[in-house]
Coordinates of C-alpha atoms and ligand atoms in Angstrom, one line a residue:
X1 CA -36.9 -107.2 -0.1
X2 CA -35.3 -105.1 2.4
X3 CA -37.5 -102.9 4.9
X4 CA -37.1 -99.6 4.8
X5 CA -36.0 -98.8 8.2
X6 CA -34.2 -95.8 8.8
X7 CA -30.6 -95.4 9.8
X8 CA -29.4 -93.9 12.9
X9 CA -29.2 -90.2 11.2
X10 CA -30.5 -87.6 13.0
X11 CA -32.1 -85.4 10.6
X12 CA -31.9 -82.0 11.6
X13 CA -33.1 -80.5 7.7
X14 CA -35.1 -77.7 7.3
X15 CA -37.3 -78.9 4.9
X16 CA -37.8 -81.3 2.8
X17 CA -37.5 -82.7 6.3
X18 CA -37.8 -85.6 8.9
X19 CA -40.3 -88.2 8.8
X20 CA -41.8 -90.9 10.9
X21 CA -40.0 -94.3 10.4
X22 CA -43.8 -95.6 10.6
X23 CA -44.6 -92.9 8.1
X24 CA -41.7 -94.1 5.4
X25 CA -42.1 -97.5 6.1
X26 CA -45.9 -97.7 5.2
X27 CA -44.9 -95.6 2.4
X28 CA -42.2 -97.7 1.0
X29 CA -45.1 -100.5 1.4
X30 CA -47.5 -98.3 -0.6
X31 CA -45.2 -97.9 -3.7
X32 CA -44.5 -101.4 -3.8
X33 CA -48.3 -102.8 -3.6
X34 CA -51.4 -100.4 -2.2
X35 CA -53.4 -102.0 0.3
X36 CA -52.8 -105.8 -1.4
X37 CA -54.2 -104.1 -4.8
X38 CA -51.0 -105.5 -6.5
X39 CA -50.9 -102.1 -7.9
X40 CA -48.7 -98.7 -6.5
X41 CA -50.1 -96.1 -5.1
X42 CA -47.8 -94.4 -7.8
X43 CA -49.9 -95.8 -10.5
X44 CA -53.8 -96.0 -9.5
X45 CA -56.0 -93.1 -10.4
X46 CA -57.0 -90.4 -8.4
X47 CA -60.6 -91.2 -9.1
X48 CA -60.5 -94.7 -7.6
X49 CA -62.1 -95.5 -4.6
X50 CA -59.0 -96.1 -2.6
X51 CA -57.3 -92.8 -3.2
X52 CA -60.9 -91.0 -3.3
X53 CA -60.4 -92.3 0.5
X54 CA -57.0 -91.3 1.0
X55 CA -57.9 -87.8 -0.1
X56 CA -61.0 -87.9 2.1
X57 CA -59.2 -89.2 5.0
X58 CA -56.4 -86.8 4.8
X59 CA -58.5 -83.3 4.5
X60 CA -60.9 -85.2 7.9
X61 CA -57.5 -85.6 9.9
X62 CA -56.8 -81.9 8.8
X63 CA -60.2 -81.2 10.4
X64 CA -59.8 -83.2 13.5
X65 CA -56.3 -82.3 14.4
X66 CA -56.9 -79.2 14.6
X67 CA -60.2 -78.7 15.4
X68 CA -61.8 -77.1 12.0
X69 CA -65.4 -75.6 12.6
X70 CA -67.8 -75.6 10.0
X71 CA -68.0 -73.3 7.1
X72 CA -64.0 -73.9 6.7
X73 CA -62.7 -76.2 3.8
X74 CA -59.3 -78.0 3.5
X75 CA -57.9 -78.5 0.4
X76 CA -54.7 -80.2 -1.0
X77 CA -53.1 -78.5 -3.7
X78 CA -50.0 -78.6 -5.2
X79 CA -47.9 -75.7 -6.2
X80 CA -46.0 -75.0 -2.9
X81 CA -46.6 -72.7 -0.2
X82 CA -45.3 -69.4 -3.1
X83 CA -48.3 -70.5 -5.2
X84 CA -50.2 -70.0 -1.6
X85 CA -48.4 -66.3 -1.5
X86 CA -50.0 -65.5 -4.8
X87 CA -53.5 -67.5 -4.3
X88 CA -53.4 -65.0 -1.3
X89 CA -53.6 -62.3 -2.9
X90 CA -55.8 -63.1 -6.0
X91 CA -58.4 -64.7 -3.6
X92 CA -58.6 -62.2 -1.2
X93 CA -57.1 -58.8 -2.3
X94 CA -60.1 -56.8 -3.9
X95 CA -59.2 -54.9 -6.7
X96 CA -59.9 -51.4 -5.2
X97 CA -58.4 -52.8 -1.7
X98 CA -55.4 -53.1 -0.2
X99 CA -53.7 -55.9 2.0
X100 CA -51.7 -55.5 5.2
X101 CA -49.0 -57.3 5.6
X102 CA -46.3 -58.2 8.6
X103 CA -42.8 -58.9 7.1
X104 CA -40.5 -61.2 9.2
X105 CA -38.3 -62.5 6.8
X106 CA -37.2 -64.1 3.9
X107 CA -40.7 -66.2 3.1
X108 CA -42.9 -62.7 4.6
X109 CA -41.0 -60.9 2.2
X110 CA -42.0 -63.3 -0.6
X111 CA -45.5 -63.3 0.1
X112 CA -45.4 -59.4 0.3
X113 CA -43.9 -59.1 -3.2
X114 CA -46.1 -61.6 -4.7
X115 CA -48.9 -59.4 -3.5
X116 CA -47.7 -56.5 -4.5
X117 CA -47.8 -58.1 -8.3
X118 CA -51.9 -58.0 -7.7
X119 CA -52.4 -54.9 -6.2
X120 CA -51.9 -52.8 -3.1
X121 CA -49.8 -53.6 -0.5
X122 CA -48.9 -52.1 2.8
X123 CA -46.4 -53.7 4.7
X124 CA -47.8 -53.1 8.9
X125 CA -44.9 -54.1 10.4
X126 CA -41.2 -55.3 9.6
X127 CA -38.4 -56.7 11.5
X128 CA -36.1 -55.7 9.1
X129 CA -34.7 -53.3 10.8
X130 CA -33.7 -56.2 13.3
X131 CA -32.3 -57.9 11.0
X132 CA -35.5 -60.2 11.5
X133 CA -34.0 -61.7 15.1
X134 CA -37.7 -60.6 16.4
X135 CA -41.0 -60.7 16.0
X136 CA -42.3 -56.9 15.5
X137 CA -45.6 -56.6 17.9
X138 CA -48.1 -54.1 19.0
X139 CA -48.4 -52.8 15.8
X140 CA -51.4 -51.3 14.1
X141 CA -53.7 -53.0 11.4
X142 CA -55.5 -50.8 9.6
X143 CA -59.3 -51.7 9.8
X144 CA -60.2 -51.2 6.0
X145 CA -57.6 -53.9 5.0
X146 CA -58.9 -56.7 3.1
X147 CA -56.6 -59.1 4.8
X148 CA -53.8 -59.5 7.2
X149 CA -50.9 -61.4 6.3
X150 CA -48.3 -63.0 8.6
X151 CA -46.3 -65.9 8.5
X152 CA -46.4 -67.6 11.9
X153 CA -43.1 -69.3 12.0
X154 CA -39.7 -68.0 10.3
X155 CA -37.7 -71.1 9.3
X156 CA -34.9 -69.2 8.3
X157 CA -34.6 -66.6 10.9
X158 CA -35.7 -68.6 14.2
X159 CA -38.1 -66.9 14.9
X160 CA -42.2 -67.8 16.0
X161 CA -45.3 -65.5 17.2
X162 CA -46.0 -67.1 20.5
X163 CA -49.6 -64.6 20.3
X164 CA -51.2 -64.0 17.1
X165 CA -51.7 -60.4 16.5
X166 CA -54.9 -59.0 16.7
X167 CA -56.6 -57.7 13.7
X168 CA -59.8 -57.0 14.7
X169 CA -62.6 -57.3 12.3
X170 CA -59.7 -58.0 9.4
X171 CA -59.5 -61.3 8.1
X172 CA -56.4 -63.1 8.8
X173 CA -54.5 -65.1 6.4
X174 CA -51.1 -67.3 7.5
X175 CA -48.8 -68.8 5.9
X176 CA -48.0 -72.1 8.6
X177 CA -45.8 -73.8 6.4
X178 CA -43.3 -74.6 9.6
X179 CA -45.2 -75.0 12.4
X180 CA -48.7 -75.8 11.6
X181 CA -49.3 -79.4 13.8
X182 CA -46.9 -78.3 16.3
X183 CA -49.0 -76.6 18.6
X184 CA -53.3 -76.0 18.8
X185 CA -54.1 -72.9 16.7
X186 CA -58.0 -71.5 16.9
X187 CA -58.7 -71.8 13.6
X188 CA -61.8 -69.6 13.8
X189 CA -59.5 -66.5 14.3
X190 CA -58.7 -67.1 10.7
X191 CA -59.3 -66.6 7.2
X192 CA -57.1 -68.8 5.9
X193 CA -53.9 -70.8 6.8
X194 CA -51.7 -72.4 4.2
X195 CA -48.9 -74.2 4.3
X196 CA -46.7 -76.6 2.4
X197 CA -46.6 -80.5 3.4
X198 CA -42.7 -80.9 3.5
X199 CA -42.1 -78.8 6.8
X200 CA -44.0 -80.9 9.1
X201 CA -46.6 -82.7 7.2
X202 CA -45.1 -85.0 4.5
X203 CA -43.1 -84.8 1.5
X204 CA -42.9 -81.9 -0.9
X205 CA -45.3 -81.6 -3.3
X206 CA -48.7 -80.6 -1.6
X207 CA -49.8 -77.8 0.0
X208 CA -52.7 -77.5 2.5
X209 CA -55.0 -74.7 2.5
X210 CA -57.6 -74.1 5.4
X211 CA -60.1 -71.2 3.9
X212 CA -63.4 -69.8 5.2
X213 CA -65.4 -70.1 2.2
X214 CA -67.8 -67.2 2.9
X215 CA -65.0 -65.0 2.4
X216 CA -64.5 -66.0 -1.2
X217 CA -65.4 -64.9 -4.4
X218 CA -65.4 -60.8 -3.3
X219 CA -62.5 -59.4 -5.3
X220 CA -64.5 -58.3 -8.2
X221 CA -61.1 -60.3 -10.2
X222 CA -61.4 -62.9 -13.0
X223 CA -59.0 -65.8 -11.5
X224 CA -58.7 -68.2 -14.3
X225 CA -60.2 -71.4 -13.3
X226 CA -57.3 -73.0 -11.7
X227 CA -56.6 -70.3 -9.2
X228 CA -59.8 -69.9 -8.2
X229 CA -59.9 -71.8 -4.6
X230 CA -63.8 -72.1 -4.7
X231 CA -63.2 -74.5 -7.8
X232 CA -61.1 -76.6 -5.8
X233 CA -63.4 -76.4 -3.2
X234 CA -66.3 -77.7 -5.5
X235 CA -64.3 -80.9 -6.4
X236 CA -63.1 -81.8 -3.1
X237 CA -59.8 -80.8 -3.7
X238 CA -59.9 -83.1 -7.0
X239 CA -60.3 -80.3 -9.7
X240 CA -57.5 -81.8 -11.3
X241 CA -55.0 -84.4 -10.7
X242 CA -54.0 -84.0 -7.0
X243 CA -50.2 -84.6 -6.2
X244 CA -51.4 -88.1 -4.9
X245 CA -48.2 -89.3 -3.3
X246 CA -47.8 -86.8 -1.4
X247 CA -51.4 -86.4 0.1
X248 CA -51.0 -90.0 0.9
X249 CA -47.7 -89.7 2.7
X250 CA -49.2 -86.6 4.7
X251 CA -52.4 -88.7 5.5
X252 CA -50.1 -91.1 7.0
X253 CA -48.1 -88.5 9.3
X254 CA -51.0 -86.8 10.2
X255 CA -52.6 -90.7 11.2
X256 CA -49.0 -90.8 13.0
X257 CA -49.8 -87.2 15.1
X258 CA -53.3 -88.4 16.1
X259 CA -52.1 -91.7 17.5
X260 CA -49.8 -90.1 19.2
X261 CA -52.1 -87.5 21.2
X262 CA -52.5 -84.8 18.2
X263 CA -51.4 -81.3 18.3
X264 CA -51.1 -80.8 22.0
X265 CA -49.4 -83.7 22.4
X266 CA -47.0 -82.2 19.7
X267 CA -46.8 -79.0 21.4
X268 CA -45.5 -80.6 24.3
X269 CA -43.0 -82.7 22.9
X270 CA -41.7 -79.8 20.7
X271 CA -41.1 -77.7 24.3
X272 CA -39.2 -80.2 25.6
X273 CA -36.7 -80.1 22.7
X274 CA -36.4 -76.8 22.0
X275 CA -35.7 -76.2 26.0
X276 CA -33.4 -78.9 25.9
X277 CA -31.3 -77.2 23.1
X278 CA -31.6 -73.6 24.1
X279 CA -30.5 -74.2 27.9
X280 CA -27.2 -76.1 26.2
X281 CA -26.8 -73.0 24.0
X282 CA -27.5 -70.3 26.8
X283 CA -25.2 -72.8 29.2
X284 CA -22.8 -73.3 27.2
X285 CA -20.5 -69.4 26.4
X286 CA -18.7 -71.0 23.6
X287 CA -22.5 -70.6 21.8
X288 CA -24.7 -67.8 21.2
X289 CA -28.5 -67.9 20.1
X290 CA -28.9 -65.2 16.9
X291 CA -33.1 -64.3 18.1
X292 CA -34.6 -62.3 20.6
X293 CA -35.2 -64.8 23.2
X294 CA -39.2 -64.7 24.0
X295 CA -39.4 -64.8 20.2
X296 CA -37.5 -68.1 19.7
X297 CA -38.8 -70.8 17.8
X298 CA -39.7 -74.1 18.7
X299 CA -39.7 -75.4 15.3
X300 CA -35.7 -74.0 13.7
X301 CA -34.0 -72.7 16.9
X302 CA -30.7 -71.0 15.1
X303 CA -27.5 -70.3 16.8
X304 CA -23.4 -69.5 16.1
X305 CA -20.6 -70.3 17.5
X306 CA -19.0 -66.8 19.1
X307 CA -16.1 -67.7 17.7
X308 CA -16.9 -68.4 13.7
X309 CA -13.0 -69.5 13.4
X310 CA -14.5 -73.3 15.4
X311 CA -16.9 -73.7 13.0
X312 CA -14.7 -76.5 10.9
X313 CA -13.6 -78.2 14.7
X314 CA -17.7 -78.3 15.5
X315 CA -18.8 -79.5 12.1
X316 CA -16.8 -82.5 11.8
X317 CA -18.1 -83.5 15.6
X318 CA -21.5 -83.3 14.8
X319 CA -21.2 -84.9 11.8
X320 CA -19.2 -87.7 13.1
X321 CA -21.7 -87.7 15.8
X322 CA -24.1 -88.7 12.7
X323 CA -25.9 -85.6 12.7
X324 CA -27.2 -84.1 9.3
X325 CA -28.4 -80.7 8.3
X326 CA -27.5 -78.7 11.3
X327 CA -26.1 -75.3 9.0
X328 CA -28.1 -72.5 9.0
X329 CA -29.6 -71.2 5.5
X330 CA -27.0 -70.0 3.2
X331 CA -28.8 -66.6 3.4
X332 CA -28.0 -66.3 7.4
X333 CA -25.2 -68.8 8.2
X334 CA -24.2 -70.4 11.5
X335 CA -26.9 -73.3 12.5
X336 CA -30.2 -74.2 12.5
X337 CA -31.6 -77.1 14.6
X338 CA -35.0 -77.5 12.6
X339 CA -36.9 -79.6 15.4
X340 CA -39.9 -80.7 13.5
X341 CA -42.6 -82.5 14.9
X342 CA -41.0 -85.7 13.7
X343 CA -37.9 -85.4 15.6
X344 CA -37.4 -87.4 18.3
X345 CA -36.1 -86.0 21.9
X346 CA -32.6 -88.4 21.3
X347 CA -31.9 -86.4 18.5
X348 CA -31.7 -83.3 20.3
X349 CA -29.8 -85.1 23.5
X350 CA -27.3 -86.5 20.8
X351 CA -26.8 -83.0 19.6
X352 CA -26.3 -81.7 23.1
X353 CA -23.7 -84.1 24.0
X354 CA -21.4 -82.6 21.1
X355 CA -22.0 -79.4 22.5
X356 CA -21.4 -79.9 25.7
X357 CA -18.2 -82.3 24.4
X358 CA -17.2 -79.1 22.4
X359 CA -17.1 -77.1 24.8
X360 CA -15.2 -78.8 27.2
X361 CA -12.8 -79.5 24.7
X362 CA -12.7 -75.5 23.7
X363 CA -14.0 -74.0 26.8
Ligands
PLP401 C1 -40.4 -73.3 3.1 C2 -41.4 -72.2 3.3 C3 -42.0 -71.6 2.2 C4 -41.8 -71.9 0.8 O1 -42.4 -73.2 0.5 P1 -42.4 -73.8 -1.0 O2 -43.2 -75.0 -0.8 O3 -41.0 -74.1 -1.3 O4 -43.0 -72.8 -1.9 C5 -43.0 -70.6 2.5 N1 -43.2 -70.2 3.8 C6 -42.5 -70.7 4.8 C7 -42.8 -70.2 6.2 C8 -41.6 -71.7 4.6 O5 -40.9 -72.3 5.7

């Protein structure tokens, strides 16, 4: 049998994205024979004792990580972090109410429409206008809201809220997907976070949700059984079949962040890269960063080449350089370093050095 040891690529993807080798390699294991069970992970039930401990084990490290307080619950669903924008909205948008909402970009504007197919909607603040290179701020949130809505991090755009706004006495709700683990959040400023697994946390296929469950159950709506969170929240997360691989790959990375410090830890390795690569893209004139530059993000830093007509003489460097997933989203263009918690500081010196290599070659 070979091992599943990762090659030298240095996986700069968006999402689905980078992984700890520890992380695939215990997984690889996992399919192959759970915990000496001679049986997969792939094919054991959900409502055995060893995956009734995965699941438990997964949602305490959830907990721990990032320092849950009591009265919160954390659930693993599937559906993506979309099915989060609609459960949103069901769950917390009363039917007489409305929900405020801060548009940043592409996934902002997806949870805002999604909302807007369950009732009212007013969008608080939107860096449209901007074509989304910043992060709008000092805006007002209307007091009688249900719910606030923000997305903390846009993966597309580049751009991260280095301060949450503050909403008052409204209940905040954020979607995390790409950066929750990558830097200590109070949880207790919130009403719920959500975010899917296969930005920082694992594979695609789960979501996590962190809700305060006092604040459920007020909409006056009929939800259907499986879009009501408080069922989930009744069952542990096991109303029905969980997306089991996937919890158990994010259990893993999540037992990966703890041992190696948890989220502050995180936070400060993540600094180090994205300074790293945004000094070589401010050094270096042949390169241009697309966001405003106190909103930059540490997670997707995006950034073009001045001179667009490069672009083929830079690809083939960095992909000869063994460098993968570096373009920007077909939406946007140009590049997008997506510098996940997984990706090691090498990866982001090997990058540099065919920068810096371009540019001497172009300068
Ligand atoms: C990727 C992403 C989404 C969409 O996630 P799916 O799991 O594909 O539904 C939502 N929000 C943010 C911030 C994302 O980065």
């Amino acid at each position: 049998m070979t091992t599943a040891v990762k090659t030298k690529v240095h996986n700069y993807s968006a999402g689905p994205c980078i992984l700890p080798p520890e992380v695939f390699e215990q997984a690889a294991q996992a399919v192959l024979d759970f915990q000496g069970s001679g049986l997969s992970i792939l094919e054991i039930s959900h409502r055995s004792k060893p995956f009734v401990e995965v699941m438990e084990n997964a949602r305490a490290l959830v907990k721990e990580l990032l320092g849950v307080p009591e009265g919160y619950s954390v659930l693993f669903l599937g559906g993506g972090a979309s099915t989060g924008f609609y459960l949103t909205a069901l769950n917390f948008l009363r039917k007489e109410g409305f929900a405020a909402y801060a548009n940043t970009g592409t996934w902002a504007t997806g949870a805002v429409k999604e909302a807007q197919s369950i009732g009212r909607v007013e969008v608080v603040a939107s860096g449209e206008a901007d074509d989304f290179t910043r992060i709008p701020k000092g805006f007002a949130i209307p007091q009688d809201a249900d719910y606030f809505h923000f997305t903390s991090n846009n993966t597309i755009y580049g751009t991260q809220y280095k301060a949450f706004p503050d909403a008052g006495k409204v209940p905040v709700v954020c979607d995390m997907s790409s950066d929750i683990f990558s830097r200590p959040v109070n949880v207790a400023d919130f009403a719920m976070i959500y975010a899917g697994a296969q930005k920082n946390m694992g594979p695609a296929g789960a979501t996590v949700y962190i809700v305060k469950e006092e604040l459920l159950g007020h909409t006056g709506r009929d939800l259907g059984r499986m879009m009501d969170l408080r069922n989930h929240i009744k069952k542990d997360s096991m109303f029905n079949t969980p997306p089991v691989f996937p919890v158990y790959v994010s259990m893993l990375t999540l037992e990966w962040m703890k041992a190696q410090g948890g989220v502050a830890a995180m936070e400060q390795r993540n600094a180090a890269k994205a300074k790293l690569l945004y000094d070589a893209v401010d050094r270096l004139p042949l390169f241009e960063g697309t966001t405003a530059v106190e909103d930059r993000s540490a997670m997707n830093a995006t950034f073009v080449l001045k001179d667009a007509g490069l672009e083929p003489a830079f690809d083939e460097l960095w992909k000869a350089a063994g460098i993968s997933g570096l373009r920007g989203h077909r939406s946007v263009g140009g590049y997008r370093a997506s510098m996940y918690n997984a990706l090691p500081l090498e990866s982001v010196q090997a990058l540099v050095d065919v920068m810096e290599h371009f540019a001497q070659q172009h300068g």
